[in-house]
Structure formats: C-alpha cells, structure tokens
PDB file of C-alpha atoms in Angstrom:
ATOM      1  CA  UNK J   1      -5.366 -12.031 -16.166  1.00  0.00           C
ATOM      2  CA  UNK J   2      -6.464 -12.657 -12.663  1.00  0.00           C
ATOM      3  CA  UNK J   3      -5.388 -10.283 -10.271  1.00  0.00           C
ATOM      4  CA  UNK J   4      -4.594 -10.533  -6.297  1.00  0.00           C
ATOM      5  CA  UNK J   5      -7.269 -12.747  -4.320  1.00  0.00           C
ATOM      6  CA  UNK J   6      -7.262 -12.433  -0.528  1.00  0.00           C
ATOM      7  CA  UNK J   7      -9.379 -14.566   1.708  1.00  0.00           C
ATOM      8  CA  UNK J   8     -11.251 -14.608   4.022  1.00  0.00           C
ATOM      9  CA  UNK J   9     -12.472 -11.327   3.454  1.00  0.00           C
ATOM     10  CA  UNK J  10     -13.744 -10.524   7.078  1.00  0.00           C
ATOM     11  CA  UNK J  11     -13.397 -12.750  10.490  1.00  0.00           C
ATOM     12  CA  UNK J  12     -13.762 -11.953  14.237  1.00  0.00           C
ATOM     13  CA  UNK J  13     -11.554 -13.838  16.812  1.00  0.00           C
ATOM     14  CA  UNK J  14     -11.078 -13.453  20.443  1.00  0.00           C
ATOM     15  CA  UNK J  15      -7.781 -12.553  22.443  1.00  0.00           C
ATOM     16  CA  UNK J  16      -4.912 -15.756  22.410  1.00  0.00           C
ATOM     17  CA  UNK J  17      -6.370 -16.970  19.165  1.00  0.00           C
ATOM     18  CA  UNK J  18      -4.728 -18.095  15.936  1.00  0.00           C
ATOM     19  CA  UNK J  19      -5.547 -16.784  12.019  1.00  0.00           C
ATOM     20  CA  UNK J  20      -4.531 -17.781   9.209  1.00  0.00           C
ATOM     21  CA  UNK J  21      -4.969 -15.254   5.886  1.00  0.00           C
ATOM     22  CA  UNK J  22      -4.413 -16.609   2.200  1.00  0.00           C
ATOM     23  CA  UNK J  23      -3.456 -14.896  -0.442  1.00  0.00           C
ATOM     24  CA  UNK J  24      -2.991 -15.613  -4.723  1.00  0.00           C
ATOM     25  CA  UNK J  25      -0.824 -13.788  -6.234  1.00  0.00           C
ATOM     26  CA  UNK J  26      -1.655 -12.462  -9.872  1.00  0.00           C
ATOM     27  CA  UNK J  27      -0.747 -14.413 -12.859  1.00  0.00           C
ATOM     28  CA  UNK J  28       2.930 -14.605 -13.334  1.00  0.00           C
ATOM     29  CA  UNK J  29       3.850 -12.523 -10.279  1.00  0.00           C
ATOM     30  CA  UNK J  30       6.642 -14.483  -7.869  1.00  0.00           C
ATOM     31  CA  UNK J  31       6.651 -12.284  -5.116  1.00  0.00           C
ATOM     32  CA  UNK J  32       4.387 -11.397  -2.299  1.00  0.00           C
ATOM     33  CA  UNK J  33       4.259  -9.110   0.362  1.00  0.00           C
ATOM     34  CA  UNK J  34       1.698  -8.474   3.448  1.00  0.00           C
ATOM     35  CA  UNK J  35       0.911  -4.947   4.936  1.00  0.00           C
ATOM     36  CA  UNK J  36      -1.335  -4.116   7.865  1.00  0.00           C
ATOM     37  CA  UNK J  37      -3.371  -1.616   7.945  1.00  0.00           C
ATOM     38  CA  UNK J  38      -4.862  -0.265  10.956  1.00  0.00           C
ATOM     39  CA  UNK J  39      -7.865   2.176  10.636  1.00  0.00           C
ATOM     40  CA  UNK J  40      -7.330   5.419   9.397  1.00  0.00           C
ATOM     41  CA  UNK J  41      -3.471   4.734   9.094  1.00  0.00           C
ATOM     42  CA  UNK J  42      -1.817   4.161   6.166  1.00  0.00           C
ATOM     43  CA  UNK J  43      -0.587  -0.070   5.346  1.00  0.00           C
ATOM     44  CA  UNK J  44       2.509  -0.765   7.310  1.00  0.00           C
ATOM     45  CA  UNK J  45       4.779  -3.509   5.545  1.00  0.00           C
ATOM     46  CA  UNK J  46       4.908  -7.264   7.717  1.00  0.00           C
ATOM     47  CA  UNK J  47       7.033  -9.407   5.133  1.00  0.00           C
ATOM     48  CA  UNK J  48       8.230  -9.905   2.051  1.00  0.00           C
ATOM     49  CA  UNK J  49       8.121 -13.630   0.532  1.00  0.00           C
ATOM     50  CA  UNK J  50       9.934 -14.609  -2.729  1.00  0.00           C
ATOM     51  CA  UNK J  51      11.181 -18.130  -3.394  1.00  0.00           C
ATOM     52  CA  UNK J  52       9.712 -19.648  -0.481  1.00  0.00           C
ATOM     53  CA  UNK J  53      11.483 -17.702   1.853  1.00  0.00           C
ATOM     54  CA  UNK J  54      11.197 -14.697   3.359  1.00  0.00           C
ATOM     55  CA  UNK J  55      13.278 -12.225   2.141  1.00  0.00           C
ATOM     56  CA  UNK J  56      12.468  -8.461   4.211  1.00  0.00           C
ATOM     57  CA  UNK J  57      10.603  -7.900   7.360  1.00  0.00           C
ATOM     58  CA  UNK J  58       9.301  -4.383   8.787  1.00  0.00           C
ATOM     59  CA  UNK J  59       8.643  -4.173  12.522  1.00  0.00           C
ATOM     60  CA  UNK J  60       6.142  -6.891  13.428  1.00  0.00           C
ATOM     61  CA  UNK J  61       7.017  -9.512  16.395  1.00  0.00           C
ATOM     62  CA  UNK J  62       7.679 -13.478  15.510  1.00  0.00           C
ATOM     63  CA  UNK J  63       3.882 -14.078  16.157  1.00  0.00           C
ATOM     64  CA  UNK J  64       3.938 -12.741  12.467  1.00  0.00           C
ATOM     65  CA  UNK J  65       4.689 -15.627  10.371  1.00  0.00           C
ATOM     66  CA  UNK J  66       4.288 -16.913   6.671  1.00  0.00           C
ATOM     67  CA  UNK J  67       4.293 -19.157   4.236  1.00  0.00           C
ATOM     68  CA  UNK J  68       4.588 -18.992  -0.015  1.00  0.00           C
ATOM     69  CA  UNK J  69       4.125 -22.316  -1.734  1.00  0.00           C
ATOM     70  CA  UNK J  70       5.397 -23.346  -4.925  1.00  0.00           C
ATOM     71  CA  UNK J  71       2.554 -21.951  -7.074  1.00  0.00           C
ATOM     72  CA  UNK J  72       3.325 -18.553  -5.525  1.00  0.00           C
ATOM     73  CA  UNK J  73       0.521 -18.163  -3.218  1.00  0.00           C
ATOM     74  CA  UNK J  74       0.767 -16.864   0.639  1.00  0.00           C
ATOM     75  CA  UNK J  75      -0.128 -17.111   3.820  1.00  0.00           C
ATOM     76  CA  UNK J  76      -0.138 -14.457   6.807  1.00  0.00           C
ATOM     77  CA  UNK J  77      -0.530 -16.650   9.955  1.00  0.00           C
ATOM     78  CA  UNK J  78      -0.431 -14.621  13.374  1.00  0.00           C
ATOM     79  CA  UNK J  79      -0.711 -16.386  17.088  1.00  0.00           C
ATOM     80  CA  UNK J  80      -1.475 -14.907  20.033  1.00  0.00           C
ATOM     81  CA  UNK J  81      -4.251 -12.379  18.682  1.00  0.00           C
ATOM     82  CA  UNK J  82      -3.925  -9.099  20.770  1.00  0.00           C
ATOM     83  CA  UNK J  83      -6.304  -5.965  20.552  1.00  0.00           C
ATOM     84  CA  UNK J  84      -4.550  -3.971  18.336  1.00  0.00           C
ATOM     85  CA  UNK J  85      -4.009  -6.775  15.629  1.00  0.00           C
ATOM     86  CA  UNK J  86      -7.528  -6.014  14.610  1.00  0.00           C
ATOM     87  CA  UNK J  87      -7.261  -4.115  11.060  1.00  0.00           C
ATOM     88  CA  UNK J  88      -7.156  -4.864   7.146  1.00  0.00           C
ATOM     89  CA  UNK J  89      -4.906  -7.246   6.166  1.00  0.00           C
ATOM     90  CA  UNK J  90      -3.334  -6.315   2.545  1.00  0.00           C
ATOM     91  CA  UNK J  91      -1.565  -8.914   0.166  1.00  0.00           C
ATOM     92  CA  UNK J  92       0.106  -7.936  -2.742  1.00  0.00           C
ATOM     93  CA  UNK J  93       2.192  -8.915  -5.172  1.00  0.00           C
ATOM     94  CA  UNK J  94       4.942  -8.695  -7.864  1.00  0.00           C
ATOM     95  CA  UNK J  95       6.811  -9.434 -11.077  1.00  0.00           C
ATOM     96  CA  UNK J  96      10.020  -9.862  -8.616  1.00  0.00           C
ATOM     97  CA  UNK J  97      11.824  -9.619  -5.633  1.00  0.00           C
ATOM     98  CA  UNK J  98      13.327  -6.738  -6.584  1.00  0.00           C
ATOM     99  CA  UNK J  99      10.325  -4.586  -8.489  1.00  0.00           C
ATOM    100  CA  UNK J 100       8.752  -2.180  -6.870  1.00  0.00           C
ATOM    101  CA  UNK J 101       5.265  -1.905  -8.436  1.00  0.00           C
ATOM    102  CA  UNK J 102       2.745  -3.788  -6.694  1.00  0.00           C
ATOM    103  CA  UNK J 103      -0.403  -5.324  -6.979  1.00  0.00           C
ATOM    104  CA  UNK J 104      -2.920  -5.246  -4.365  1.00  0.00           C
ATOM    105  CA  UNK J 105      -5.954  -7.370  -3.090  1.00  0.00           C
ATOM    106  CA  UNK J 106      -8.694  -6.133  -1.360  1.00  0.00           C
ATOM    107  CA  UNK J 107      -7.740  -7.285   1.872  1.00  0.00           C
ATOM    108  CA  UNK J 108      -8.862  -9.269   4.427  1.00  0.00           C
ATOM    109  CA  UNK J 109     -10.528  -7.650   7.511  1.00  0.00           C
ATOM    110  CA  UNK J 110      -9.483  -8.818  10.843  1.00  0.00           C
ATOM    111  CA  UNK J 111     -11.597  -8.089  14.535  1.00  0.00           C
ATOM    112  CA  UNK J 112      -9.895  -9.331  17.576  1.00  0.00           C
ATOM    113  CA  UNK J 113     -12.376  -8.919  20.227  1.00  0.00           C
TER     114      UNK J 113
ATOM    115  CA  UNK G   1      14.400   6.357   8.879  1.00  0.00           C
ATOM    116  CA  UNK G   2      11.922   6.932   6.488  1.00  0.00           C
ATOM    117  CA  UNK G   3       8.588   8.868   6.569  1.00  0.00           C
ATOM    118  CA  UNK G   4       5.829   9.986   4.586  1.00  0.00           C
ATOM    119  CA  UNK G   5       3.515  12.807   5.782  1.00  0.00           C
ATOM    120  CA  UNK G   6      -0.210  13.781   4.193  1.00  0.00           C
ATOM    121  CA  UNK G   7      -0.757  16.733   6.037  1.00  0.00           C
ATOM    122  CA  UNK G   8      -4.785  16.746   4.724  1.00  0.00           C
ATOM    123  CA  UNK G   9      -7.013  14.062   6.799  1.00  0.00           C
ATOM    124  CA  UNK G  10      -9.930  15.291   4.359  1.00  0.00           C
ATOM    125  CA  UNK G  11     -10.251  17.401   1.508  1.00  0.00           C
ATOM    126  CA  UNK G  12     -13.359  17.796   0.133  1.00  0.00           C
ATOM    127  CA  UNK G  13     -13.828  19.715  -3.839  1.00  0.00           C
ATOM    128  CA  UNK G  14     -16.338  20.285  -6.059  1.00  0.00           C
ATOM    129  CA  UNK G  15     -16.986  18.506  -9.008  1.00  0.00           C
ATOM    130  CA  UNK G  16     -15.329  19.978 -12.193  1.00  0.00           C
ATOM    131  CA  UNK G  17     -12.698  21.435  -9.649  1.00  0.00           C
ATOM    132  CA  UNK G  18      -9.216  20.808  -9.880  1.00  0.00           C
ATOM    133  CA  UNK G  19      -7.648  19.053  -7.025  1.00  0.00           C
ATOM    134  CA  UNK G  20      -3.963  18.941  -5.401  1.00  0.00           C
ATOM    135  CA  UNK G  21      -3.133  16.244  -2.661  1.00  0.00           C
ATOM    136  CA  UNK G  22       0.184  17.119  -0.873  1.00  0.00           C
ATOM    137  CA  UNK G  23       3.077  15.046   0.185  1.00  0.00           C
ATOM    138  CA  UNK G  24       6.364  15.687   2.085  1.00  0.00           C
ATOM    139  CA  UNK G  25       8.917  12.603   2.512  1.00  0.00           C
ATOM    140  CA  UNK G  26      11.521  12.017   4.321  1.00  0.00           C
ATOM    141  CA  UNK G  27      14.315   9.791   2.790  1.00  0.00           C
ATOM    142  CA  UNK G  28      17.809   8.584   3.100  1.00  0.00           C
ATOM    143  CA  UNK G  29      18.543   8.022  -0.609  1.00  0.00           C
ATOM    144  CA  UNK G  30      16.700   8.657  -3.858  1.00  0.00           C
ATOM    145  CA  UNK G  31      13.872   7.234  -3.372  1.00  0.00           C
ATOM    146  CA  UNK G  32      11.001   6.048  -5.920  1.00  0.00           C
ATOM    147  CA  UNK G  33       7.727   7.407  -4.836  1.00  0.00           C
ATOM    148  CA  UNK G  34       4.261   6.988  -5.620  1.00  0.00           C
ATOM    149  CA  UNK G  35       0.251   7.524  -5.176  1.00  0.00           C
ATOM    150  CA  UNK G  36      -1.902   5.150  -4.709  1.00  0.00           C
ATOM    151  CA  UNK G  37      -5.805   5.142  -4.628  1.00  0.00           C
ATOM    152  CA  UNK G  38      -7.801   2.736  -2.368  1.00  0.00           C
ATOM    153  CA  UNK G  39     -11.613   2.883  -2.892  1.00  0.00           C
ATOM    154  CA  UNK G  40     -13.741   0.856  -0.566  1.00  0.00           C
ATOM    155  CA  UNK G  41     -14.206  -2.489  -0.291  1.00  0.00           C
ATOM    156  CA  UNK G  42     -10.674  -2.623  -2.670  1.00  0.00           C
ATOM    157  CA  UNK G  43      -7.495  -2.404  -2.587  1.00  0.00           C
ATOM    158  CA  UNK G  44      -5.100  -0.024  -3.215  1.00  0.00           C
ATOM    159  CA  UNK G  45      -4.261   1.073  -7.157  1.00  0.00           C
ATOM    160  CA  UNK G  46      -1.308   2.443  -8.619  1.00  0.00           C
ATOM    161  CA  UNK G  47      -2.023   5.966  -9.634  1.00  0.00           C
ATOM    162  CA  UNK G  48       1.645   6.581 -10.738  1.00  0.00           C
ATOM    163  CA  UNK G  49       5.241   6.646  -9.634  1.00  0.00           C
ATOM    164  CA  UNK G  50       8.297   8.824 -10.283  1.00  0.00           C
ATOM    165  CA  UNK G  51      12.325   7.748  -9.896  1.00  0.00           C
ATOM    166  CA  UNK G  52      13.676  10.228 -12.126  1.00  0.00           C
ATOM    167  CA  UNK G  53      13.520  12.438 -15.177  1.00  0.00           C
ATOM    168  CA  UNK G  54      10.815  14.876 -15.542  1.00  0.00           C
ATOM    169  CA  UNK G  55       9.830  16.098 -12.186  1.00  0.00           C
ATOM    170  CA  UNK G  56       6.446  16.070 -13.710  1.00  0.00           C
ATOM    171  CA  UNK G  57       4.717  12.719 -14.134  1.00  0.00           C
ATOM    172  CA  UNK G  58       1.619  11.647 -15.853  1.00  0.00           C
ATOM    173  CA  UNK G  59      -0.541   8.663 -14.232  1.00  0.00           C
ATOM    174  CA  UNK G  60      -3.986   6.972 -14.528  1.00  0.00           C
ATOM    175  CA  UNK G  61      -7.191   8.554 -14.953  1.00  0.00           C
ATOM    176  CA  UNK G  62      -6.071  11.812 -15.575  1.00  0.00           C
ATOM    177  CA  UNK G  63      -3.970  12.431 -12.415  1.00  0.00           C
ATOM    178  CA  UNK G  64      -0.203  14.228 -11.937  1.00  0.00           C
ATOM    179  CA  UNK G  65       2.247  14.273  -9.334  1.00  0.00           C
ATOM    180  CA  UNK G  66       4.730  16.854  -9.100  1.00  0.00           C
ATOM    181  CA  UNK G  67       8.130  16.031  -7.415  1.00  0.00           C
ATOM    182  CA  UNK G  68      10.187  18.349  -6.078  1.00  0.00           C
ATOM    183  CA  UNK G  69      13.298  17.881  -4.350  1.00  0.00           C
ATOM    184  CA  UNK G  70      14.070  21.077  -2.752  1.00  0.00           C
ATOM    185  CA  UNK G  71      10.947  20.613  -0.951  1.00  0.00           C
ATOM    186  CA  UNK G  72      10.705  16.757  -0.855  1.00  0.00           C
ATOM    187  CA  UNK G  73       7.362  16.883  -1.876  1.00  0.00           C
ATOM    188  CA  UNK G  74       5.267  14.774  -4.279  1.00  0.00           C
ATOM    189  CA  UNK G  75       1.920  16.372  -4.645  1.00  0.00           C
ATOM    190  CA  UNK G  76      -0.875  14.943  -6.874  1.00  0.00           C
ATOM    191  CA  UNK G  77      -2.826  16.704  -8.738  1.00  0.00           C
ATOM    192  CA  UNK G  78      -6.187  16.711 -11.195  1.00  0.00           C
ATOM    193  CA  UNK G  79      -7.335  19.743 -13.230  1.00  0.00           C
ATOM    194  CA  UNK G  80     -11.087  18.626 -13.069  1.00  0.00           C
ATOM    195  CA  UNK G  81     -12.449  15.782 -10.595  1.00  0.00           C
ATOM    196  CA  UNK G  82     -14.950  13.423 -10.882  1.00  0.00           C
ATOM    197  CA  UNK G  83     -17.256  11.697  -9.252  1.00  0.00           C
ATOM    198  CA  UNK G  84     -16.340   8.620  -9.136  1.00  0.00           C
ATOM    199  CA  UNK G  85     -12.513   9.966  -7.554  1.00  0.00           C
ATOM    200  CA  UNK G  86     -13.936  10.038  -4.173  1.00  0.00           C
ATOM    201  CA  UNK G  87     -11.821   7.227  -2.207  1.00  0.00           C
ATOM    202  CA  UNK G  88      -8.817   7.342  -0.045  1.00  0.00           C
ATOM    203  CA  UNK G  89      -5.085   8.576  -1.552  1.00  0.00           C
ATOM    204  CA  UNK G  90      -1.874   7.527  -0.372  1.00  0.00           C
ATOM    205  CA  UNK G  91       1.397   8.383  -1.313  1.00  0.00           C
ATOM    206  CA  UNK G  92       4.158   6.557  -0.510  1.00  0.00           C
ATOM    207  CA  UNK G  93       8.321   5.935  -1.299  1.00  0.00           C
ATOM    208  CA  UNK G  94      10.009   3.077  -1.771  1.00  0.00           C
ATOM    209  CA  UNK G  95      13.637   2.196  -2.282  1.00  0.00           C
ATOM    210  CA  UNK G  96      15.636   1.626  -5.795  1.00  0.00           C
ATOM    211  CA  UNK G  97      14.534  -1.484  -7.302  1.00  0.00           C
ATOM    212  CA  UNK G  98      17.634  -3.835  -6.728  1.00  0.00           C
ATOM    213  CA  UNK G  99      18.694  -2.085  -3.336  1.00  0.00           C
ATOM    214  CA  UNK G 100      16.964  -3.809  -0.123  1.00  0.00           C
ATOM    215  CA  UNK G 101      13.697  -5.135  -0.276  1.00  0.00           C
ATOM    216  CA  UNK G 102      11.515  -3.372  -3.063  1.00  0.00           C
ATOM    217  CA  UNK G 103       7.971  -3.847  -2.138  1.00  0.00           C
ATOM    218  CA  UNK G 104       8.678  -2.206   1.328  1.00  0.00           C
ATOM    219  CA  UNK G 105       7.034   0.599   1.009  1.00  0.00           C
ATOM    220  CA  UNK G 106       6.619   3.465   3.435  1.00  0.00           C
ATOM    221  CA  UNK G 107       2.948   5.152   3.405  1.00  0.00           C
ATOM    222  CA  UNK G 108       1.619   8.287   4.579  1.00  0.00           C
ATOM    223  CA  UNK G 109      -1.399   8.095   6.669  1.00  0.00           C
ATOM    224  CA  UNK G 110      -4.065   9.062   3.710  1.00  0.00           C
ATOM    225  CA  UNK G 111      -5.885  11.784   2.449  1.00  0.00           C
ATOM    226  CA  UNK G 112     -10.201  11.084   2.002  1.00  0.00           C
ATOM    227  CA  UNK G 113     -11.302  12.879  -0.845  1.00  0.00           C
ATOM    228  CA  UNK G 114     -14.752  14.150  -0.924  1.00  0.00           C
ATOM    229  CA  UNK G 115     -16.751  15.241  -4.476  1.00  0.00           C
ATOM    230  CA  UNK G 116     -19.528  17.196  -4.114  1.00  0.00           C
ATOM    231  CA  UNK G 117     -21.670  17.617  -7.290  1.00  0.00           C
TER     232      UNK G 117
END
C-alpha cells in the first residue's frame, strides 16, 4: 500500500507569484486535508477536501484554494505569494470525512523570496 | 478556542534513559488527542491517540501517553530511548469523529528530542 505522495518537494518563488502543490492520497483513503507549517511551529490546518468539495477551513485567506479530483488526489494552490507563506506544506489523508487518524506526506517545502 | 501547549522547545536524554514529553490542552469538549512524531525529511507519524477508557494508552515503538483530565495533560512517555527516537514530537487534539471536521487538528508547537549515546 502506497502511502501519501506530495510534490514538488522544495520550490522558491518570488513575492505576487502563484504555486500550485499536489498531493496523492494513500490507497483507499477519500479524504484530504492540507496543514502549513511554519518553522519551528507546529502544522496549522488550511482545508479539508472530501467529495470534491471542501468541507472545513481553519484561518487561511481566499488566496488559499484547492482542488480534489475524482481519483482522490489534491491540490493546494495559493496566489499572491507573501513572505510569511514560506514554510512546509503538509498533505494528508484519510479513510473519511469524518475519521480522525491521518496519514501524512512528507511535505512540500515552500521559499517565497 | 482550542490550544495545545509543549512547554519543552528541547529535551535532550541519554540513551537507555527513560523519557516523558509533556502536554497541556485546552478544549471545549472531549476531545481525542494524540502524539505524533515527525523525523526529517518526513512527515509526521502517528505515535498513538486516546478518546476514552484507560487513561493509560499504549502506542508505536514502545511509547505511552498518559491522559489526565484534572490536569488536561497528555504526556508521552518511554522507559528506555533509542537512538534512532531523536526527531520532533507533537501532540495534538482533535474533535469526536462525526462532530465538525475530523482531520482539523490543533498542534502544539513541538518538542526536539535529542539522544545522546
């Protein structure tokens, strides 16, 4: 059983620019979710996706959008790169919308310079 | 709202020493909680994770949490570390499964673990 691929695993942008993060879920898992994580802090929860739709946000501005496609997979997209958007990008994912154990990727390590 | 707090940045232990990582959450229900281990270059593992039932709960490679409610604390713990458990620890809480969104999880801010042999 495969388990949570993230990619790409590191990019730099500049200021105003757009990035797009992808994301497969593990085998059999319906349900993704996206957490930043800044360094030193602990992941911070973007968005929930299950169904094609997203079902739970935390506190992240519209410039935080994504996608899940019919296969499961994700995408984190995010306009308008600022500073402090620089940090590790975590996917994970899940048996359901409503199960709580989660598996991670390695993440995906966004500079905004 | 919500809040988890890891009041050790660092810890560093010797190995063959036993370890405990604390916790303190704040929470407006029952909620589940849990430890997670991110070593790096990886993501983050499930260590374990306690709703209910024996306050005392047994995870992966040889680690414990123990919750207790009068002091909302979850605090890991390993009678003899290894190695190999240097990384980063996390705990976290979550709500119930089936009430709000599940995989929003709340995190502390981490506790490094340093082995020394």
């Amino acid at each position: 059983e495969t388990g949570v691929t993230q990619s790409p695993t590191h990019l730099i942008k500049t200021r105003g620019q757009q990035v797009t993060l992808r994301c497969s879920s593990q085998s059999g898992h319906n349900t993704v979710s996206w957490y930043q994580q800044a360094l030193g802090q602990g992941p911070q929860f973007i968005f929930q996706y299950y169904r094609e739709e997203e079902n739970g946000r935390g506190n992240f501005p519209p410039r935080f959008s994504g996608l899940q496609f019919p296969n499961y997979s994700s995408e984190l997209n995010v306009n308008a790169l600022e500073l402090d958007d620089s940090a590790l990008y975590l996917c994970a994912s899940s048996l359901a919308a409503r199960a709580n154990v989660l598996t991670f990727g390695a993440g995906s390590r966004l500079t905004v310079l | 709202a919500q809040s988890v707090t890891q009041p050790d940045i660092h810890i560093t232990v010797s190995e063959g020493a036993s370890l405990e990582l604390r916790c303190n959450y704040s929470y407006g229900a029952t909620p589940y909680l849990f430890w997670y281990v991110q070593s790096p270059g990886q993501g983050l593992q499930l260590l374990l994770k306690y709703f209910s039932g024996d306050t005392l709960v047994q995870g992966i490679k040889g680690f414990e949490a123990e919750f207790k409610r009068s002091q909302s604390s979850f605090n890991l713990r390993k009678p003899s570390v290894h190695w190999s458990d240097a990384a980063e620890y996390f705990c976290a809480v979550g709500p119930l499964e089936g009430t709000g969104t599940a995989s929003k999880l709340t995190f502390g801010t981490g506790t490094r673990l340093q082995v020394t042999l």
